JSON list of C-alpha atoms in Angstrom, two decimals:
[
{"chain": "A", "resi": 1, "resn": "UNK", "atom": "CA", "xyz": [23.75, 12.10, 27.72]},
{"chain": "A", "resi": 2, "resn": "UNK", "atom": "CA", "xyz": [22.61, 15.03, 29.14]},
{"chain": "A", "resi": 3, "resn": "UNK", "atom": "CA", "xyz": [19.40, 15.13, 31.06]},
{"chain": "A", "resi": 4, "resn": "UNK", "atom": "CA", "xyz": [16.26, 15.36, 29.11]},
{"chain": "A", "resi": 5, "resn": "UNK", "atom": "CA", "xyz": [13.64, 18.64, 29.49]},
{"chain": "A", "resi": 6, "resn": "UNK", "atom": "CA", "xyz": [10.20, 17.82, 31.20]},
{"chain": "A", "resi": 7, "resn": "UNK", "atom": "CA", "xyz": [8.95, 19.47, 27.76]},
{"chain": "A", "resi": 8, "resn": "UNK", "atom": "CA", "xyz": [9.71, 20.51, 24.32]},
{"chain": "A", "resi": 9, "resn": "UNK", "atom": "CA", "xyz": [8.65, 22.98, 22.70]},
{"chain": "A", "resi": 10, "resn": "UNK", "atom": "CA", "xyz": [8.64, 24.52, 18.78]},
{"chain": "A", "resi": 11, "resn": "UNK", "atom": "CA", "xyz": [7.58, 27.29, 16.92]},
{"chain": "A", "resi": 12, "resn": "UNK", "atom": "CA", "xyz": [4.51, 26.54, 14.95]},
{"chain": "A", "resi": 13, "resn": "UNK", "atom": "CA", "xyz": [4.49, 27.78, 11.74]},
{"chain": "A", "resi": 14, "resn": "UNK", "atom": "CA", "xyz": [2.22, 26.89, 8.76]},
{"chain": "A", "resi": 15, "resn": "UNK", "atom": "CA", "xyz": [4.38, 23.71, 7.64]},
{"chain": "A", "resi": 16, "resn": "UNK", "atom": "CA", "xyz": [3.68, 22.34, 11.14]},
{"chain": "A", "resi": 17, "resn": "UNK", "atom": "CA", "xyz": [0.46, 24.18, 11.50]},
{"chain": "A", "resi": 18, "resn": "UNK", "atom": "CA", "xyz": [-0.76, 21.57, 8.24]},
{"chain": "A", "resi": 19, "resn": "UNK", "atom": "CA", "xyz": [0.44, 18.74, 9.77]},
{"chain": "A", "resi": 20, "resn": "UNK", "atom": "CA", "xyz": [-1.54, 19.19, 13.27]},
{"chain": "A", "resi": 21, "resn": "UNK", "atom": "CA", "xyz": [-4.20, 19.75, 11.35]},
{"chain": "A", "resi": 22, "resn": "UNK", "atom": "CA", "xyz": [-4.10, 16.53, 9.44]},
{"chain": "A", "resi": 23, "resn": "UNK", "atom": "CA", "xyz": [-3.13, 14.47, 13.04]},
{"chain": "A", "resi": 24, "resn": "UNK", "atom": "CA", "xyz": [-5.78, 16.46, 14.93]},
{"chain": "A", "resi": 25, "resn": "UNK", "atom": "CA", "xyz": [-8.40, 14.62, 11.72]},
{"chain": "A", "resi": 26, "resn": "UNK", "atom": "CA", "xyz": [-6.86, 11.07, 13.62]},
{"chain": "A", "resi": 27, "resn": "UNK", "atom": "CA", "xyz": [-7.89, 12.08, 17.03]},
{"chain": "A", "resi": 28, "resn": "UNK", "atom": "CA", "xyz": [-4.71, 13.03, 18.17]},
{"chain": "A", "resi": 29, "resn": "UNK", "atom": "CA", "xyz": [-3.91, 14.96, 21.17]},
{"chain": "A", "resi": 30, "resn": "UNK", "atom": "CA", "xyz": [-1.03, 17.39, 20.90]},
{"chain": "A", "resi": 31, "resn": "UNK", "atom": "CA", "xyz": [1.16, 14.65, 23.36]},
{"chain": "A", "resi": 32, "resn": "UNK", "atom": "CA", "xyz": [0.32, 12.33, 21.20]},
{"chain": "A", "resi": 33, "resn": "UNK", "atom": "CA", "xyz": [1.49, 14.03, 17.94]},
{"chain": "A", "resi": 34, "resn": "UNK", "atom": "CA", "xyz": [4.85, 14.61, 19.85]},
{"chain": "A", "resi": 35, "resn": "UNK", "atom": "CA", "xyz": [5.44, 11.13, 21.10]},
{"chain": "A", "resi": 36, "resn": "UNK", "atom": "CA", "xyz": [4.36, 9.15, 18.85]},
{"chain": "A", "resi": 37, "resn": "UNK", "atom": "CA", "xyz": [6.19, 11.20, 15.83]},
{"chain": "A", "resi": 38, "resn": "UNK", "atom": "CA", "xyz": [9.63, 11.31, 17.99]},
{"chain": "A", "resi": 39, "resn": "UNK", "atom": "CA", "xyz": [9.10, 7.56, 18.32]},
{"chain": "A", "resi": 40, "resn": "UNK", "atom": "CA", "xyz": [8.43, 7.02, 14.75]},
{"chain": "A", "resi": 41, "resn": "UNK", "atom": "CA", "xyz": [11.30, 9.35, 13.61]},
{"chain": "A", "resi": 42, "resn": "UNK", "atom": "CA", "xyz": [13.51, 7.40, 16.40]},
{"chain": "A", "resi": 43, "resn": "UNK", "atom": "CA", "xyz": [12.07, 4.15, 14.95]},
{"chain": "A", "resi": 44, "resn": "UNK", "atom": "CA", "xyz": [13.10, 4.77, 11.55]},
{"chain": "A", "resi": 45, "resn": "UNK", "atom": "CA", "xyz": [16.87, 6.21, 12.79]},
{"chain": "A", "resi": 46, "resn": "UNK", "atom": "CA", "xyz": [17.45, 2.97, 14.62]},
{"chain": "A", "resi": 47, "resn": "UNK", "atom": "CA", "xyz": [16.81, 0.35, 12.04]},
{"chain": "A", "resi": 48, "resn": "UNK", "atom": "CA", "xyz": [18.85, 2.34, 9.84]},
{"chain": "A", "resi": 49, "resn": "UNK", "atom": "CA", "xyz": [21.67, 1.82, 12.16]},
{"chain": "A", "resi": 50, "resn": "UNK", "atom": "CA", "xyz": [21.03, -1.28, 13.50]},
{"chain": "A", "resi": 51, "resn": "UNK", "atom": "CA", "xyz": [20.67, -2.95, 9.95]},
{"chain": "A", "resi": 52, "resn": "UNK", "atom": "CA", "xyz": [23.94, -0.94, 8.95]},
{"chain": "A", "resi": 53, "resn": "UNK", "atom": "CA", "xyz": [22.21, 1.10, 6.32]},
{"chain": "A", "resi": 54, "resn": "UNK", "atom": "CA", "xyz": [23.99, 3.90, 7.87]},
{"chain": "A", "resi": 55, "resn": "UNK", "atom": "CA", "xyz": [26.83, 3.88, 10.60]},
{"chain": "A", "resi": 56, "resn": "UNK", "atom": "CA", "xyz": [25.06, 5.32, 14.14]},
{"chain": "A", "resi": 57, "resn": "UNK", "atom": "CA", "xyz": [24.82, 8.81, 14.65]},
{"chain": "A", "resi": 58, "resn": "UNK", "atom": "CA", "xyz": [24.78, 9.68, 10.72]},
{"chain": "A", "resi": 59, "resn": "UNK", "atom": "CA", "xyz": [20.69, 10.50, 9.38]},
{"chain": "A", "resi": 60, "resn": "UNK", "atom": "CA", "xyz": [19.04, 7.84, 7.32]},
{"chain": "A", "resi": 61, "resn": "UNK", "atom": "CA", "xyz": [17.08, 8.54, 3.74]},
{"chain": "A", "resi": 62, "resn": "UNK", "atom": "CA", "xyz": [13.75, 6.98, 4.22]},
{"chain": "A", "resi": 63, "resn": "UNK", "atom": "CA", "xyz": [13.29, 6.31, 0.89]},
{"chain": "A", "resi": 64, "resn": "UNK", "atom": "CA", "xyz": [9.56, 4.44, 1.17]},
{"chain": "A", "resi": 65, "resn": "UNK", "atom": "CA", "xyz": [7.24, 2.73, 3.59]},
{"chain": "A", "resi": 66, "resn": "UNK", "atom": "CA", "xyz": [4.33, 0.64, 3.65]},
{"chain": "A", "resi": 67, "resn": "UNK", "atom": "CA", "xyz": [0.74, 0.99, 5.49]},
{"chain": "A", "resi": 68, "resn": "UNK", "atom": "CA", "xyz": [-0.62, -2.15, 7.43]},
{"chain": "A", "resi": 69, "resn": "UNK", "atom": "CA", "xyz": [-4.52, -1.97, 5.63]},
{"chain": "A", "resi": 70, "resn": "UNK", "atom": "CA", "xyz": [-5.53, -3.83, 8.92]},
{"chain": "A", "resi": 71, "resn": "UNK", "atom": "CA", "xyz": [-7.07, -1.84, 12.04]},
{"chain": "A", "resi": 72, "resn": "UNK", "atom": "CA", "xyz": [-5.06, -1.44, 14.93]},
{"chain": "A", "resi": 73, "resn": "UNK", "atom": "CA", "xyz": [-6.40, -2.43, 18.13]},
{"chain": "A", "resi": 74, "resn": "UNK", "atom": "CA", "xyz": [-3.64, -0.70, 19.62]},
{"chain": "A", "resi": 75, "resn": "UNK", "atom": "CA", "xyz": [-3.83, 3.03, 20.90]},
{"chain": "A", "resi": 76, "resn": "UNK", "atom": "CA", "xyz": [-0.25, 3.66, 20.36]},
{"chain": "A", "resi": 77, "resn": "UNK", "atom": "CA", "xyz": [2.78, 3.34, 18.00]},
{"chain": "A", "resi": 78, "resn": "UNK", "atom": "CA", "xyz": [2.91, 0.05, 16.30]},
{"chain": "A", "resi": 79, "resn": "UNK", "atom": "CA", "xyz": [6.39, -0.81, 16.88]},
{"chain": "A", "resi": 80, "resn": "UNK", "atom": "CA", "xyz": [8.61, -2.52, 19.39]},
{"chain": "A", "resi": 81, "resn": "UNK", "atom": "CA", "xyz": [11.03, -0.33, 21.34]},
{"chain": "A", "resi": 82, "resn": "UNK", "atom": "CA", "xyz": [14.70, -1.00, 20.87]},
{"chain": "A", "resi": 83, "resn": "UNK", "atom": "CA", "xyz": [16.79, 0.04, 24.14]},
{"chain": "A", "resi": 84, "resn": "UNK", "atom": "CA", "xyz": [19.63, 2.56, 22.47]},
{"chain": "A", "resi": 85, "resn": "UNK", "atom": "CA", "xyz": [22.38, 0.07, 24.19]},
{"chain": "A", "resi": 86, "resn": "UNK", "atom": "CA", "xyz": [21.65, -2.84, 22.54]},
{"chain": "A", "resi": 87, "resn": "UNK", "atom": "CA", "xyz": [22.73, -0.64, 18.73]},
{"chain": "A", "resi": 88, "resn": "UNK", "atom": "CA", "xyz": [26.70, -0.32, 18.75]},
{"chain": "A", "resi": 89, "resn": "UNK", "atom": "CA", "xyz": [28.36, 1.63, 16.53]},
{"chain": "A", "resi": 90, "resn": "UNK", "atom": "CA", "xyz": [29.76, -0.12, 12.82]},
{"chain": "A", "resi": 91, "resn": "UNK", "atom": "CA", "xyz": [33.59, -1.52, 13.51]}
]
C-alpha cells in the first residue's frame, strides 16, 4: 500500500454540511467525526469480508444495524480493531 497522507481532506457541501451538524449535537470534534466514521465504515467493510458476506475488496450492503440502549463509558468507537492481515481473501 501506498503511504498514507498526514490529512484528508473533502469538499463540504450541504449533504455533509447536515451530517456535521448532527455529530457536532454529540460533542464531536471535526477529528473525531473523521476517525471514528472511517473506523465505523472500515468496521462494517471488514466483517463483511471476514464473515464472507462479500469476497475482500468488493463493497458490502449494510442492510440494518442495531443501537446498544446502554451508555458508553467509552470516549471512542465501540468496536475491536481487526489488523487487515489477519482477513484473507475467499479461495
Amino acid at each position: 500500500m501506498s503511504e498514507l497522507p498526514r490529512q484528508l481532506s473533502a469538499r463540504v457541501d450541504r449533504s455533509l454540511a447536515r451530517d456535521i451538524r448532527a455529530l457536532r449535537l454529540a460533542g464531536l470534534s471535526y477529528s473525531q467525526m473523521v476517525k471514528w466514521g472511517v473506523a465505523l465504515l472500515a468496521d462494517v467493510y471488514r466483517g463483511a469480508w471476514q464473515y464472507r458476506v462479500v469476497e475482500v475488496g468488493k463493497t458490502p450492503e449494510l442492510k440494518s444495524y442495531l443501537y446498544d440502549h446502554a451508555v458508553s463509558k467509552t470516549s471512542g468507537p465501540p468496536w475491536a480493531e481487526v489488523e487487515e492481515e489477519e482477513l484473507e481473501p475467499a479461495a
